[in-house]
PDB file of N, CA and C in Angstrom:
ATOM      1  N   MET Q   1      66.902 -10.670 254.574  1.00  0.00           N
ATOM      2  CA  MET Q   1      67.492 -10.227 253.703  1.00  0.00           C
ATOM      3  C   MET Q   1      67.435  -8.570 253.752  1.00  0.00           C
ATOM      4  N   GLY Q   2      68.607  -7.750 253.600  1.00  0.00           N
ATOM      5  CA  GLY Q   2      68.887  -6.390 253.830  1.00  0.00           C
ATOM      6  C   GLY Q   2      68.002  -5.999 252.685  1.00  0.00           C
ATOM      7  N   ARG Q   3      67.956  -4.398 252.753  1.00  0.00           N
ATOM      8  CA  ARG Q   3      67.488  -3.783 251.403  1.00  0.00           C
ATOM      9  C   ARG Q   3      68.284  -3.534 250.538  1.00  0.00           C
ATOM     10  N   LYS Q   4      68.140  -3.411 248.996  1.00  0.00           N
ATOM     11  CA  LYS Q   4      69.396  -3.245 248.042  1.00  0.00           C
ATOM     12  C   LYS Q   4      69.499  -2.041 248.433  1.00  0.00           C
ATOM     13  N   ARG Q   5      70.882  -1.472 248.000  1.00  0.00           N
ATOM     14  CA  ARG Q   5      71.455  -0.482 248.145  1.00  0.00           C
ATOM     15  C   ARG Q   5      71.906   0.156 246.516  1.00  0.00           C
ATOM     16  N   PHE Q   6      71.835   1.357 246.190  1.00  0.00           N
ATOM     17  CA  PHE Q   6      72.263   1.612 245.009  1.00  0.00           C
ATOM     18  C   PHE Q   6      73.237   2.889 244.654  1.00  0.00           C
ATOM     19  N   ALA Q   7      74.311   2.652 246.197  1.00  0.00           N
ATOM     20  CA  ALA Q   7      75.190   3.584 246.065  1.00  0.00           C
ATOM     21  C   ALA Q   7      75.999   3.620 244.638  1.00  0.00           C
ATOM     22  N   ASP Q   8      76.231   2.411 244.446  1.00  0.00           N
ATOM     23  CA  ASP Q   8      77.584   1.872 243.379  1.00  0.00           C
ATOM     24  C   ASP Q   8      76.792   2.109 242.020  1.00  0.00           C
ATOM     25  N   MET Q   9      75.559   2.451 241.947  1.00  0.00           N
ATOM     26  CA  MET Q   9      74.814   2.034 240.737  1.00  0.00           C
ATOM     27  C   MET Q   9      74.933   3.548 239.977  1.00  0.00           C
ATOM     28  N   ASN Q  10      75.506   3.457 238.558  1.00  0.00           N
ATOM     29  CA  ASN Q  10      75.798   4.373 237.845  1.00  0.00           C
ATOM     30  C   ASN Q  10      74.608   4.839 236.577  1.00  0.00           C
ATOM     31  N   CYS Q  11      73.532   5.378 237.886  1.00  0.00           N
ATOM     32  CA  CYS Q  11      71.833   5.510 237.032  1.00  0.00           C
ATOM     33  C   CYS Q  11      71.392   6.615 238.062  1.00  0.00           C
ATOM     34  N   GLY Q  12      70.718   7.817 237.502  1.00  0.00           N
ATOM     35  CA  GLY Q  12      70.475   9.013 238.151  1.00  0.00           C
ATOM     36  C   GLY Q  12      69.232   8.395 239.115  1.00  0.00           C
ATOM     37  N   ILE Q  13      68.134   7.356 238.595  1.00  0.00           N
ATOM     38  CA  ILE Q  13      67.203   6.981 239.421  1.00  0.00           C
ATOM     39  C   ILE Q  13      67.718   6.113 240.667  1.00  0.00           C
ATOM     40  N   GLY Q  14      68.649   5.574 240.314  1.00  0.00           N
ATOM     41  CA  GLY Q  14      69.158   4.657 241.236  1.00  0.00           C
ATOM     42  C   GLY Q  14      69.746   5.466 242.609  1.00  0.00           C
ATOM     43  N   GLN Q  15      70.584   6.541 242.182  1.00  0.00           N
ATOM     44  CA  GLN Q  15      71.100   7.402 242.969  1.00  0.00           C
ATOM     45  C   GLN Q  15      70.074   8.322 243.618  1.00  0.00           C
ATOM     46  N   ALA Q  16      69.072   8.596 243.155  1.00  0.00           N
ATOM     47  CA  ALA Q  16      67.978   9.203 243.461  1.00  0.00           C
ATOM     48  C   ALA Q  16      67.485   8.312 244.933  1.00  0.00           C
ATOM     49  N   LEU Q  17      66.923   7.274 244.440  1.00  0.00           N
ATOM     50  CA  LEU Q  17      66.348   6.065 245.341  1.00  0.00           C
ATOM     51  C   LEU Q  17      67.425   6.139 246.683  1.00  0.00           C
ATOM     52  N   GLU Q  18      68.698   6.199 246.670  1.00  0.00           N
ATOM     53  CA  GLU Q  18      69.443   6.023 247.994  1.00  0.00           C
ATOM     54  C   GLU Q  18      69.209   7.399 248.718  1.00  0.00           C
ATOM     55  N   VAL Q  19      68.767   8.172 248.228  1.00  0.00           N
ATOM     56  CA  VAL Q  19      68.483   9.457 249.058  1.00  0.00           C
ATOM     57  C   VAL Q  19      67.270   9.833 249.307  1.00  0.00           C
ATOM     58  N   ILE Q  20      66.140   9.300 248.635  1.00  0.00           N
ATOM     59  CA  ILE Q  20      64.819   9.491 248.665  1.00  0.00           C
ATOM     60  C   ILE Q  20      63.652   8.541 248.679  1.00  0.00           C
ATOM     61  N   GLY Q  21      64.377   6.953 248.436  1.00  0.00           N
ATOM     62  CA  GLY Q  21      63.853   5.993 248.004  1.00  0.00           C
ATOM     63  C   GLY Q  21      62.965   4.848 249.191  1.00  0.00           C
ATOM     64  N   ASP Q  22      63.307   5.693 250.619  1.00  0.00           N
ATOM     65  CA  ASP Q  22      62.709   4.929 251.599  1.00  0.00           C
ATOM     66  C   ASP Q  22      61.251   5.366 251.594  1.00  0.00           C
ATOM     67  N   TRP Q  23      60.243   4.483 252.141  1.00  0.00           N
ATOM     68  CA  TRP Q  23      58.832   4.834 251.728  1.00  0.00           C
ATOM     69  C   TRP Q  23      58.558   6.113 252.759  1.00  0.00           C
ATOM     70  N   TRP Q  24      59.168   6.236 254.008  1.00  0.00           N
ATOM     71  CA  TRP Q  24      58.849   6.976 255.103  1.00  0.00           C
ATOM     72  C   TRP Q  24      59.411   8.724 254.736  1.00  0.00           C
ATOM     73  N   THR Q  25      60.178   8.289 253.734  1.00  0.00           N
ATOM     74  CA  THR Q  25      60.837   9.767 253.239  1.00  0.00           C
ATOM     75  C   THR Q  25      59.939  10.734 252.562  1.00  0.00           C
ATOM     76  N   LEU Q  26      59.553  10.362 251.722  1.00  0.00           N
ATOM     77  CA  LEU Q  26      58.522  11.230 250.955  1.00  0.00           C
ATOM     78  C   LEU Q  26      57.301  11.635 251.431  1.00  0.00           C
ATOM     79  N   LEU Q  27      57.198  10.621 252.398  1.00  0.00           N
ATOM     80  CA  LEU Q  27      55.755  11.422 253.436  1.00  0.00           C
ATOM     81  C   LEU Q  27      56.234  12.119 254.433  1.00  0.00           C
ATOM     82  N   ILE Q  28      57.242  12.142 255.004  1.00  0.00           N
ATOM     83  CA  ILE Q  28      57.994  12.948 255.460  1.00  0.00           C
ATOM     84  C   ILE Q  28      58.115  14.391 254.845  1.00  0.00           C
ATOM     85  N   VAL Q  29      58.685  14.520 253.522  1.00  0.00           N
ATOM     86  CA  VAL Q  29      58.974  15.594 252.864  1.00  0.00           C
ATOM     87  C   VAL Q  29      57.838  16.246 252.439  1.00  0.00           C
ATOM     88  N   ARG Q  30      56.570  15.402 252.210  1.00  0.00           N
ATOM     89  CA  ARG Q  30      55.248  15.670 251.998  1.00  0.00           C
ATOM     90  C   ARG Q  30      54.888  16.705 253.162  1.00  0.00           C
ATOM     91  N   ASP Q  31      54.743  16.036 254.360  1.00  0.00           N
ATOM     92  CA  ASP Q  31      54.307  16.812 255.795  1.00  0.00           C
ATOM     93  C   ASP Q  31      55.176  18.207 255.584  1.00  0.00           C
ATOM     94  N   ALA Q  32      56.178  18.185 255.535  1.00  0.00           N
ATOM     95  CA  ALA Q  32      56.931  19.517 255.443  1.00  0.00           C
ATOM     96  C   ALA Q  32      56.420  20.866 254.413  1.00  0.00           C
ATOM     97  N   PHE Q  33      55.964  20.279 253.551  1.00  0.00           N
ATOM     98  CA  PHE Q  33      55.191  21.109 252.515  1.00  0.00           C
ATOM     99  C   PHE Q  33      53.899  21.521 252.805  1.00  0.00           C
ATOM    100  N   PHE Q  34      53.369  20.792 254.088  1.00  0.00           N
ATOM    101  CA  PHE Q  34      51.916  21.165 254.462  1.00  0.00           C
ATOM    102  C   PHE Q  34      52.438  21.698 255.745  1.00  0.00           C
ATOM    103  N   GLY Q  35      53.542  22.213 256.022  1.00  0.00           N
ATOM    104  CA  GLY Q  35      53.983  22.956 257.224  1.00  0.00           C
ATOM    105  C   GLY Q  35      54.236  22.700 258.617  1.00  0.00           C
ATOM    106  N   VAL Q  36      54.523  21.421 258.526  1.00  0.00           N
ATOM    107  CA  VAL Q  36      54.870  20.365 259.683  1.00  0.00           C
ATOM    108  C   VAL Q  36      56.758  20.530 259.975  1.00  0.00           C
ATOM    109  N   ARG Q  37      57.065  21.135 261.195  1.00  0.00           N
ATOM    110  CA  ARG Q  37      58.339  21.572 261.136  1.00  0.00           C
ATOM    111  C   ARG Q  37      59.151  20.780 262.466  1.00  0.00           C
ATOM    112  N   ARG Q  38      57.968  20.341 263.280  1.00  0.00           N
ATOM    113  CA  ARG Q  38      58.727  20.015 264.710  1.00  0.00           C
ATOM    114  C   ARG Q  38      58.523  18.277 264.589  1.00  0.00           C
ATOM    115  N   PHE Q  39      59.353  17.653 265.519  1.00  0.00           N
ATOM    116  CA  PHE Q  39      59.703  16.001 265.559  1.00  0.00           C
ATOM    117  C   PHE Q  39      58.070  15.688 265.728  1.00  0.00           C
ATOM    118  N   GLY Q  40      57.566  15.924 266.955  1.00  0.00           N
ATOM    119  CA  GLY Q  40      56.205  15.881 267.616  1.00  0.00           C
ATOM    120  C   GLY Q  40      55.160  15.742 266.629  1.00  0.00           C
ATOM    121  N   GLU Q  41      55.084  16.644 265.799  1.00  0.00           N
ATOM    122  CA  GLU Q  41      54.193  17.089 264.610  1.00  0.00           C
ATOM    123  C   GLU Q  41      54.533  15.827 263.537  1.00  0.00           C
ATOM    124  N   PHE Q  42      55.354  15.635 263.239  1.00  0.00           N
ATOM    125  CA  PHE Q  42      55.728  14.526 261.851  1.00  0.00           C
ATOM    126  C   PHE Q  42      55.407  13.163 262.837  1.00  0.00           C
ATOM    127  N   GLU Q  43      55.814  12.912 264.157  1.00  0.00           N
ATOM    128  CA  GLU Q  43      55.559  11.761 264.811  1.00  0.00           C
ATOM    129  C   GLU Q  43      53.917  11.519 264.802  1.00  0.00           C
ATOM    130  N   ARG Q  44      53.271  12.494 264.883  1.00  0.00           N
ATOM    131  CA  ARG Q  44      51.635  12.537 265.233  1.00  0.00           C
ATOM    132  C   ARG Q  44      50.856  12.344 263.693  1.00  0.00           C
ATOM    133  N   SER Q  45      51.462  13.309 263.156  1.00  0.00           N
ATOM    134  CA  SER Q  45      50.781  13.071 261.455  1.00  0.00           C
ATOM    135  C   SER Q  45      50.870  11.960 260.883  1.00  0.00           C
ATOM    136  N   LEU Q  46      52.145  11.595 261.073  1.00  0.00           N
ATOM    137  CA  LEU Q  46      52.447  10.044 260.507  1.00  0.00           C
ATOM    138  C   LEU Q  46      52.379   8.545 260.959  1.00  0.00           C
ATOM    139  N   GLY Q  47      52.256   8.702 262.304  1.00  0.00           N
ATOM    140  CA  GLY Q  47      52.248   7.636 263.200  1.00  0.00           C
ATOM    141  C   GLY Q  47      53.174   6.645 262.907  1.00  0.00           C
ATOM    142  N   ILE Q  48      54.558   7.269 263.205  1.00  0.00           N
ATOM    143  CA  ILE Q  48      55.661   6.499 262.732  1.00  0.00           C
ATOM    144  C   ILE Q  48      56.354   6.540 264.193  1.00  0.00           C
ATOM    145  N   ALA Q  49      57.141   5.310 264.149  1.00  0.00           N
ATOM    146  CA  ALA Q  49      58.053   4.974 265.209  1.00  0.00           C
ATOM    147  C   ALA Q  49      59.059   6.276 265.365  1.00  0.00           C
ATOM    148  N   LYS Q  50      59.251   6.623 266.884  1.00  0.00           N
ATOM    149  CA  LYS Q  50      60.527   7.606 267.078  1.00  0.00           C
ATOM    150  C   LYS Q  50      61.827   7.173 266.416  1.00  0.00           C
ATOM    151  N   ASN Q  51      61.905   5.922 266.704  1.00  0.00           N
ATOM    152  CA  ASN Q  51      63.303   5.363 266.261  1.00  0.00           C
ATOM    153  C   ASN Q  51      63.710   5.675 264.888  1.00  0.00           C
ATOM    154  N   ILE Q  52      62.576   5.147 263.837  1.00  0.00           N
ATOM    155  CA  ILE Q  52      62.496   5.370 262.608  1.00  0.00           C
ATOM    156  C   ILE Q  52      62.543   6.711 262.152  1.00  0.00           C
ATOM    157  N   LEU Q  53      61.752   7.972 262.677  1.00  0.00           N
ATOM    158  CA  LEU Q  53      61.544   8.906 262.382  1.00  0.00           C
ATOM    159  C   LEU Q  53      62.967   9.833 262.552  1.00  0.00           C
ATOM    160  N   THR Q  54      63.503   9.360 263.771  1.00  0.00           N
ATOM    161  CA  THR Q  54      64.752  10.041 264.361  1.00  0.00           C
ATOM    162  C   THR Q  54      66.093   9.693 262.938  1.00  0.00           C
ATOM    163  N   ALA Q  55      66.102   8.402 262.626  1.00  0.00           N
ATOM    164  CA  ALA Q  55      66.884   7.743 261.499  1.00  0.00           C
ATOM    165  C   ALA Q  55      66.439   8.812 260.086  1.00  0.00           C
ATOM    166  N   ARG Q  56      65.337   8.705 259.990  1.00  0.00           N
ATOM    167  CA  ARG Q  56      64.798   9.212 258.494  1.00  0.00           C
ATOM    168  C   ARG Q  56      65.146  10.634 258.513  1.00  0.00           C
ATOM    169  N   LEU Q  57      64.971  11.470 259.395  1.00  0.00           N
ATOM    170  CA  LEU Q  57      65.282  13.000 259.833  1.00  0.00           C
ATOM    171  C   LEU Q  57      66.841  13.343 259.591  1.00  0.00           C
ATOM    172  N   GLN Q  58      67.476  12.649 260.181  1.00  0.00           N
ATOM    173  CA  GLN Q  58      68.865  12.428 260.391  1.00  0.00           C
ATOM    174  C   GLN Q  58      69.358  12.337 258.737  1.00  0.00           C
ATOM    175  N   HIS Q  59      68.961  11.497 258.029  1.00  0.00           N
ATOM    176  CA  HIS Q  59      69.130  11.074 256.760  1.00  0.00           C
ATOM    177  C   HIS Q  59      69.088  12.297 255.852  1.00  0.00           C
ATOM    178  N   LEU Q  60      67.706  12.954 256.072  1.00  0.00           N
ATOM    179  CA  LEU Q  60      67.300  14.192 255.285  1.00  0.00           C
ATOM    180  C   LEU Q  60      68.407  15.077 255.392  1.00  0.00           C
ATOM    181  N   VAL Q  61      68.561  15.603 256.870  1.00  0.00           N
ATOM    182  CA  VAL Q  61      69.786  16.438 257.116  1.00  0.00           C
ATOM    183  C   VAL Q  61      70.859  15.906 256.519  1.00  0.00           C
ATOM    184  N   ASP Q  62      71.299  15.191 256.527  1.00  0.00           N
ATOM    185  CA  ASP Q  62      72.681  14.645 256.068  1.00  0.00           C
ATOM    186  C   ASP Q  62      72.948  14.676 254.420  1.00  0.00           C
ATOM    187  N   HIS Q  63      71.607  14.853 253.702  1.00  0.00           N
ATOM    188  CA  HIS Q  63      71.474  14.810 252.563  1.00  0.00           C
ATOM    189  C   HIS Q  63      70.889  16.251 251.722  1.00  0.00           C
ATOM    190  N   GLU Q  64      71.018  17.157 252.866  1.00  0.00           N
ATOM    191  CA  GLU Q  64      70.794  18.690 252.603  1.00  0.00           C
ATOM    192  C   GLU Q  64      69.275  18.785 252.290  1.00  0.00           C
ATOM    193  N   ILE Q  65      68.419  17.781 252.650  1.00  0.00           N
ATOM    194  CA  ILE Q  65      66.812  18.100 252.144  1.00  0.00           C
ATOM    195  C   ILE Q  65      66.329  18.999 252.979  1.00  0.00           C
ATOM    196  N   PHE Q  66      66.752  18.678 254.363  1.00  0.00           N
ATOM    197  CA  PHE Q  66      66.271  19.212 255.540  1.00  0.00           C
ATOM    198  C   PHE Q  66      67.632  19.905 256.132  1.00  0.00           C
ATOM    199  N   ALA Q  67      67.239  21.063 256.676  1.00  0.00           N
ATOM    200  CA  ALA Q  67      67.971  21.924 257.565  1.00  0.00           C
ATOM    201  C   ALA Q  67      67.321  21.914 259.057  1.00  0.00           C
ATOM    202  N   ARG Q  68      68.037  21.559 259.992  1.00  0.00           N
ATOM    203  CA  ARG Q  68      67.711  21.348 261.332  1.00  0.00           C
ATOM    204  C   ARG Q  68      68.133  22.639 262.321  1.00  0.00           C
ATOM    205  N   VAL Q  69      67.055  23.400 262.328  1.00  0.00           N
ATOM    206  CA  VAL Q  69      67.257  24.900 262.920  1.00  0.00           C
ATOM    207  C   VAL Q  69      67.073  24.668 264.426  1.00  0.00           C
ATOM    208  N   ASP Q  70      67.900  25.445 265.037  1.00  0.00           N
ATOM    209  CA  ASP Q  70      67.525  25.542 266.598  1.00  0.00           C
ATOM    210  C   ASP Q  70      66.740  26.750 266.982  1.00  0.00           C
ATOM    211  N   VAL Q  71      65.273  26.402 267.286  1.00  0.00           N
ATOM    212  CA  VAL Q  71      64.705  27.689 267.552  1.00  0.00           C
ATOM    213  C   VAL Q  71      64.236  27.936 269.059  1.00  0.00           C
ATOM    214  N   GLY Q  72      65.098  27.307 269.802  1.00  0.00           N
ATOM    215  CA  GLY Q  72      64.475  27.257 271.286  1.00  0.00           C
ATOM    216  C   GLY Q  72      65.097  28.482 271.981  1.00  0.00           C
ATOM    217  N   SER Q  73      64.509  29.019 272.797  1.00  0.00           N
ATOM    218  CA  SER Q  73      65.030  30.408 273.528  1.00  0.00           C
ATOM    219  C   SER Q  73      65.267  29.980 274.865  1.00  0.00           C
ATOM    220  N   GLU Q  74      64.736  28.687 275.463  1.00  0.00           N
ATOM    221  CA  GLU Q  74      65.427  28.246 276.515  1.00  0.00           C
ATOM    222  C   GLU Q  74      65.252  26.428 276.408  1.00  0.00           C
ATOM    223  N   GLY Q  75      66.779  26.188 276.478  1.00  0.00           N
ATOM    224  CA  GLY Q  75      66.942  24.868 276.157  1.00  0.00           C
ATOM    225  C   GLY Q  75      67.221  24.685 274.477  1.00  0.00           C
ATOM    226  N   GLN Q  76      67.114  23.150 273.957  1.00  0.00           N
ATOM    227  CA  GLN Q  76      67.224  23.236 272.680  1.00  0.00           C
ATOM    228  C   GLN Q  76      65.737  22.713 272.053  1.00  0.00           C
ATOM    229  N   ARG Q  77      65.595  23.363 271.157  1.00  0.00           N
ATOM    230  CA  ARG Q  77      64.404  22.830 270.312  1.00  0.00           C
ATOM    231  C   ARG Q  77      64.400  23.521 268.969  1.00  0.00           C
ATOM    232  N   PHE Q  78      63.887  22.085 267.861  1.00  0.00           N
ATOM    233  CA  PHE Q  78      64.659  22.086 266.779  1.00  0.00           C
ATOM    234  C   PHE Q  78      63.339  22.123 265.614  1.00  0.00           C
ATOM    235  N   GLU Q  79      63.500  22.725 264.697  1.00  0.00           N
ATOM    236  CA  GLU Q  79      62.444  22.707 263.966  1.00  0.00           C
ATOM    237  C   GLU Q  79      63.351  22.078 262.411  1.00  0.00           C
ATOM    238  N   TYR Q  80      62.693  21.165 261.464  1.00  0.00           N
ATOM    239  CA  TYR Q  80      63.155  20.582 260.444  1.00  0.00           C
ATOM    240  C   TYR Q  80      62.691  21.625 259.215  1.00  0.00           C
ATOM    241  N   ARG Q  81      63.411  22.364 258.700  1.00  0.00           N
ATOM    242  CA  ARG Q  81      62.742  23.179 257.529  1.00  0.00           C
ATOM    243  C   ARG Q  81      63.638  22.839 256.099  1.00  0.00           C
ATOM    244  N   LEU Q  82      62.561  22.487 255.093  1.00  0.00           N
ATOM    245  CA  LEU Q  82      62.926  22.090 253.834  1.00  0.00           C
ATOM    246  C   LEU Q  82      64.088  23.539 253.303  1.00  0.00           C
ATOM    247  N   THR Q  83      65.535  22.714 252.573  1.00  0.00           N
ATOM    248  CA  THR Q  83      66.369  23.349 252.131  1.00  0.00           C
ATOM    249  C   THR Q  83      65.900  23.576 250.600  1.00  0.00           C
ATOM    250  N   ASP Q  84      66.565  24.516 249.597  1.00  0.00           N
ATOM    251  CA  ASP Q  84      66.089  24.610 248.587  1.00  0.00           C
ATOM    252  C   ASP Q  84      66.235  23.277 247.664  1.00  0.00           C
ATOM    253  N   LYS Q  85      67.466  22.747 248.004  1.00  0.00           N
ATOM    254  CA  LYS Q  85      67.316  20.864 247.109  1.00  0.00           C
ATOM    255  C   LYS Q  85      65.981  20.116 247.679  1.00  0.00           C
ATOM    256  N   GLY Q  86      65.390  20.178 249.289  1.00  0.00           N
ATOM    257  CA  GLY Q  86      64.183  19.717 249.388  1.00  0.00           C
ATOM    258  C   GLY Q  86      63.132  20.290 248.894  1.00  0.00           C
ATOM    259  N   GLU Q  87      62.723  21.781 248.609  1.00  0.00           N
ATOM    260  CA  GLU Q  87      61.697  22.092 248.068  1.00  0.00           C
ATOM    261  C   GLU Q  87      61.792  21.907 246.344  1.00  0.00           C
ATOM    262  N   ALA Q  88      63.205  21.433 245.753  1.00  0.00           N
ATOM    263  CA  ALA Q  88      62.986  20.962 244.268  1.00  0.00           C
ATOM    264  C   ALA Q  88      62.259  19.709 244.380  1.00  0.00           C
ATOM    265  N   LEU Q  89      61.758  18.922 245.442  1.00  0.00           N
ATOM    266  CA  LEU Q  89      61.107  17.581 245.196  1.00  0.00           C
ATOM    267  C   LEU Q  89      59.810  17.739 245.377  1.00  0.00           C
ATOM    268  N   LEU Q  90      59.254  18.872 245.085  1.00  0.00           N
ATOM    269  CA  LEU Q  90      57.638  19.185 244.942  1.00  0.00           C
ATOM    270  C   LEU Q  90      57.290  18.528 243.474  1.00  0.00           C
ATOM    271  N   PRO Q  91      58.091  18.769 242.477  1.00  0.00           N
ATOM    272  CA  PRO Q  91      57.572  17.953 241.320  1.00  0.00           C
ATOM    273  C   PRO Q  91      57.616  16.717 241.109  1.00  0.00           C
ATOM    274  N   VAL Q  92      58.501  15.902 241.959  1.00  0.00           N
ATOM    275  CA  VAL Q  92      58.429  14.734 242.276  1.00  0.00           C
ATOM    276  C   VAL Q  92      57.098  14.255 242.939  1.00  0.00           C
ATOM    277  N   LEU Q  93      56.942  14.785 243.894  1.00  0.00           N
ATOM    278  CA  LEU Q  93      55.700  14.491 244.989  1.00  0.00           C
ATOM    279  C   LEU Q  93      54.456  14.835 244.216  1.00  0.00           C
ATOM    280  N   THR Q  94      54.245  16.171 243.147  1.00  0.00           N
ATOM    281  CA  THR Q  94      53.494  16.006 242.446  1.00  0.00           C
ATOM    282  C   THR Q  94      52.770  15.030 241.374  1.00  0.00           C
ATOM    283  N   ALA Q  95      54.046  14.677 240.842  1.00  0.00           N
ATOM    284  CA  ALA Q  95      54.226  13.663 239.709  1.00  0.00           C
ATOM    285  C   ALA Q  95      53.527  12.392 240.353  1.00  0.00           C
ATOM    286  N   LEU Q  96      53.990  12.033 241.719  1.00  0.00           N
ATOM    287  CA  LEU Q  96      53.238  10.775 242.421  1.00  0.00           C
ATOM    288  C   LEU Q  96      51.855  10.971 242.650  1.00  0.00           C
ATOM    289  N   ARG Q  97      51.538  12.003 243.124  1.00  0.00           N
ATOM    290  CA  ARG Q  97      50.061  12.433 243.495  1.00  0.00           C
ATOM    291  C   ARG Q  97      49.337  12.154 242.126  1.00  0.00           C
ATOM    292  N   GLU Q  98      49.692  12.813 241.295  1.00  0.00           N
ATOM    293  CA  GLU Q  98      48.960  12.824 239.903  1.00  0.00           C
ATOM    294  C   GLU Q  98      48.993  11.524 239.473  1.00  0.00           C
ATOM    295  N   TRP Q  99      49.906  10.709 239.103  1.00  0.00           N
ATOM    296  CA  TRP Q  99      50.081   9.305 239.091  1.00  0.00           C
ATOM    297  C   TRP Q  99      48.982   8.308 239.922  1.00  0.00           C
ATOM    298  N   SER Q 100      48.981   8.715 241.211  1.00  0.00           N
ATOM    299  CA  SER Q 100      47.945   7.959 242.220  1.00  0.00           C
ATOM    300  C   SER Q 100      46.566   8.362 241.898  1.00  0.00           C
ATOM    301  N   ASP Q 101      46.297   9.472 241.741  1.00  0.00           N
ATOM    302  CA  ASP Q 101      44.907   9.840 241.537  1.00  0.00           C
ATOM    303  C   ASP Q 101      44.306   9.183 240.211  1.00  0.00           C
ATOM    304  N   GLU Q 102      45.102   9.135 239.142  1.00  0.00           N
ATOM    305  CA  GLU Q 102      44.781   8.573 237.765  1.00  0.00           C
ATOM    306  C   GLU Q 102      44.596   6.947 238.205  1.00  0.00           C
ATOM    307  N   TRP Q 103      45.690   6.369 238.686  1.00  0.00           N
ATOM    308  CA  TRP Q 103      45.716   5.143 238.387  1.00  0.00           C
ATOM    309  C   TRP Q 103      45.474   4.222 239.638  1.00  0.00           C
ATOM    310  N   VAL Q 104      45.479   4.542 241.028  1.00  0.00           N
ATOM    311  CA  VAL Q 104      45.146   4.193 242.128  1.00  0.00           C
ATOM    312  C   VAL Q 104      43.686   4.443 242.503  1.00  0.00           C
ATOM    313  N   PHE Q 105      43.296   5.625 242.711  1.00  0.00           N
ATOM    314  CA  PHE Q 105      42.140   5.922 243.169  1.00  0.00           C
ATOM    315  C   PHE Q 105      41.220   6.272 242.139  1.00  0.00           C
ATOM    316  N   GLY Q 106      41.538   6.630 240.879  1.00  0.00           N
ATOM    317  CA  GLY Q 106      40.440   6.901 239.807  1.00  0.00           C
ATOM    318  C   GLY Q 106      40.194   8.205 239.948  1.00  0.00           C
ATOM    319  N   ARG Q 107      40.016   9.004 238.629  1.00  0.00           N
ATOM    320  CA  ARG Q 107      39.539  10.158 238.740  1.00  0.00           C
ATOM    321  C   ARG Q 107      38.128  10.398 239.075  1.00  0.00           C
ATOM    322  N   GLY Q 108      38.083  11.513 239.834  1.00  0.00           N
ATOM    323  CA  GLY Q 108      36.625  11.924 240.715  1.00  0.00           C
ATOM    324  C   GLY Q 108      36.754  11.220 242.306  1.00  0.00           C
ATOM    325  N   ASN Q 109      37.857  10.219 242.704  1.00  0.00           N
ATOM    326  CA  ASN Q 109      38.105   9.761 243.714  1.00  0.00           C
ATOM    327  C   ASN Q 109      39.581  10.217 244.410  1.00  0.00           C
ATOM    328  N   GLU Q 110      40.014  11.076 243.960  1.00  0.00           N
ATOM    329  CA  GLU Q 110      41.052  11.848 244.649  1.00  0.00           C
ATOM    330  C   GLU Q 110      41.064  12.031 245.736  1.00  0.00           C
ATOM    331  N   PRO Q 111      41.919  11.628 246.836  1.00  0.00           N
ATOM    332  CA  PRO Q 111      41.950  12.101 248.227  1.00  0.00           C
ATOM    333  C   PRO Q 111      42.103  13.192 248.554  1.00  0.00           C
ATOM    334  N   VAL Q 112      43.255  13.909 247.661  1.00  0.00           N
ATOM    335  CA  VAL Q 112      43.506  15.403 248.323  1.00  0.00           C
ATOM    336  C   VAL Q 112      43.264  16.350 246.617  1.00  0.00           C
ATOM    337  N   ILE Q 113      42.544  17.261 246.997  1.00  0.00           N
ATOM    338  CA  ILE Q 113      42.215  18.193 245.489  1.00  0.00           C
ATOM    339  C   ILE Q 113      43.287  19.165 245.625  1.00  0.00           C
ATOM    340  N   MET Q 114      43.983  19.508 244.573  1.00  0.00           N
ATOM    341  CA  MET Q 114      45.059  20.759 244.771  1.00  0.00           C
ATOM    342  C   MET Q 114      44.292  21.619 243.801  1.00  0.00           C
ATOM    343  N   GLN Q 115      44.501  22.948 244.283  1.00  0.00           N
ATOM    344  CA  GLN Q 115      43.971  23.900 243.498  1.00  0.00           C
ATOM    345  C   GLN Q 115      45.171  24.738 243.182  1.00  0.00           C
TER     346      GLN Q 115
END
C-alpha cells in the first residue's frame, strides 16, 4: 500500500504535509539550519541512502524550500541553501523539538539544548 497523498485535500495541514511530511524532509531541513550544504554532508550526517536523499533534495528544490546553487569553479559542485520559504520552517522545527523535549525525552533529558 502506497503512502496517502493529500494534494486534493482542502486543508492547510494536509497541504503542508504534501511538501514537508516525509520523515527525512524535516531532518534534511534541520541539518541545513545547522550549516550542512553539500550532498555528501547530508548523506554522512543522516546516514540516508543516496537515491532517497537525491529525491528528497529535488522535492525540496521543486517546492522552493532549498535553492540548488552551483559553487564549482571547475566542473559542477552544488550546495543546497535554504530559501526564505525554507527558513520560515524554523518555528515548525522549534515546536517539534520543544514537544519532543517535553513529551518524548522529558525535561532534563533533552538531547539538544538551544540557548
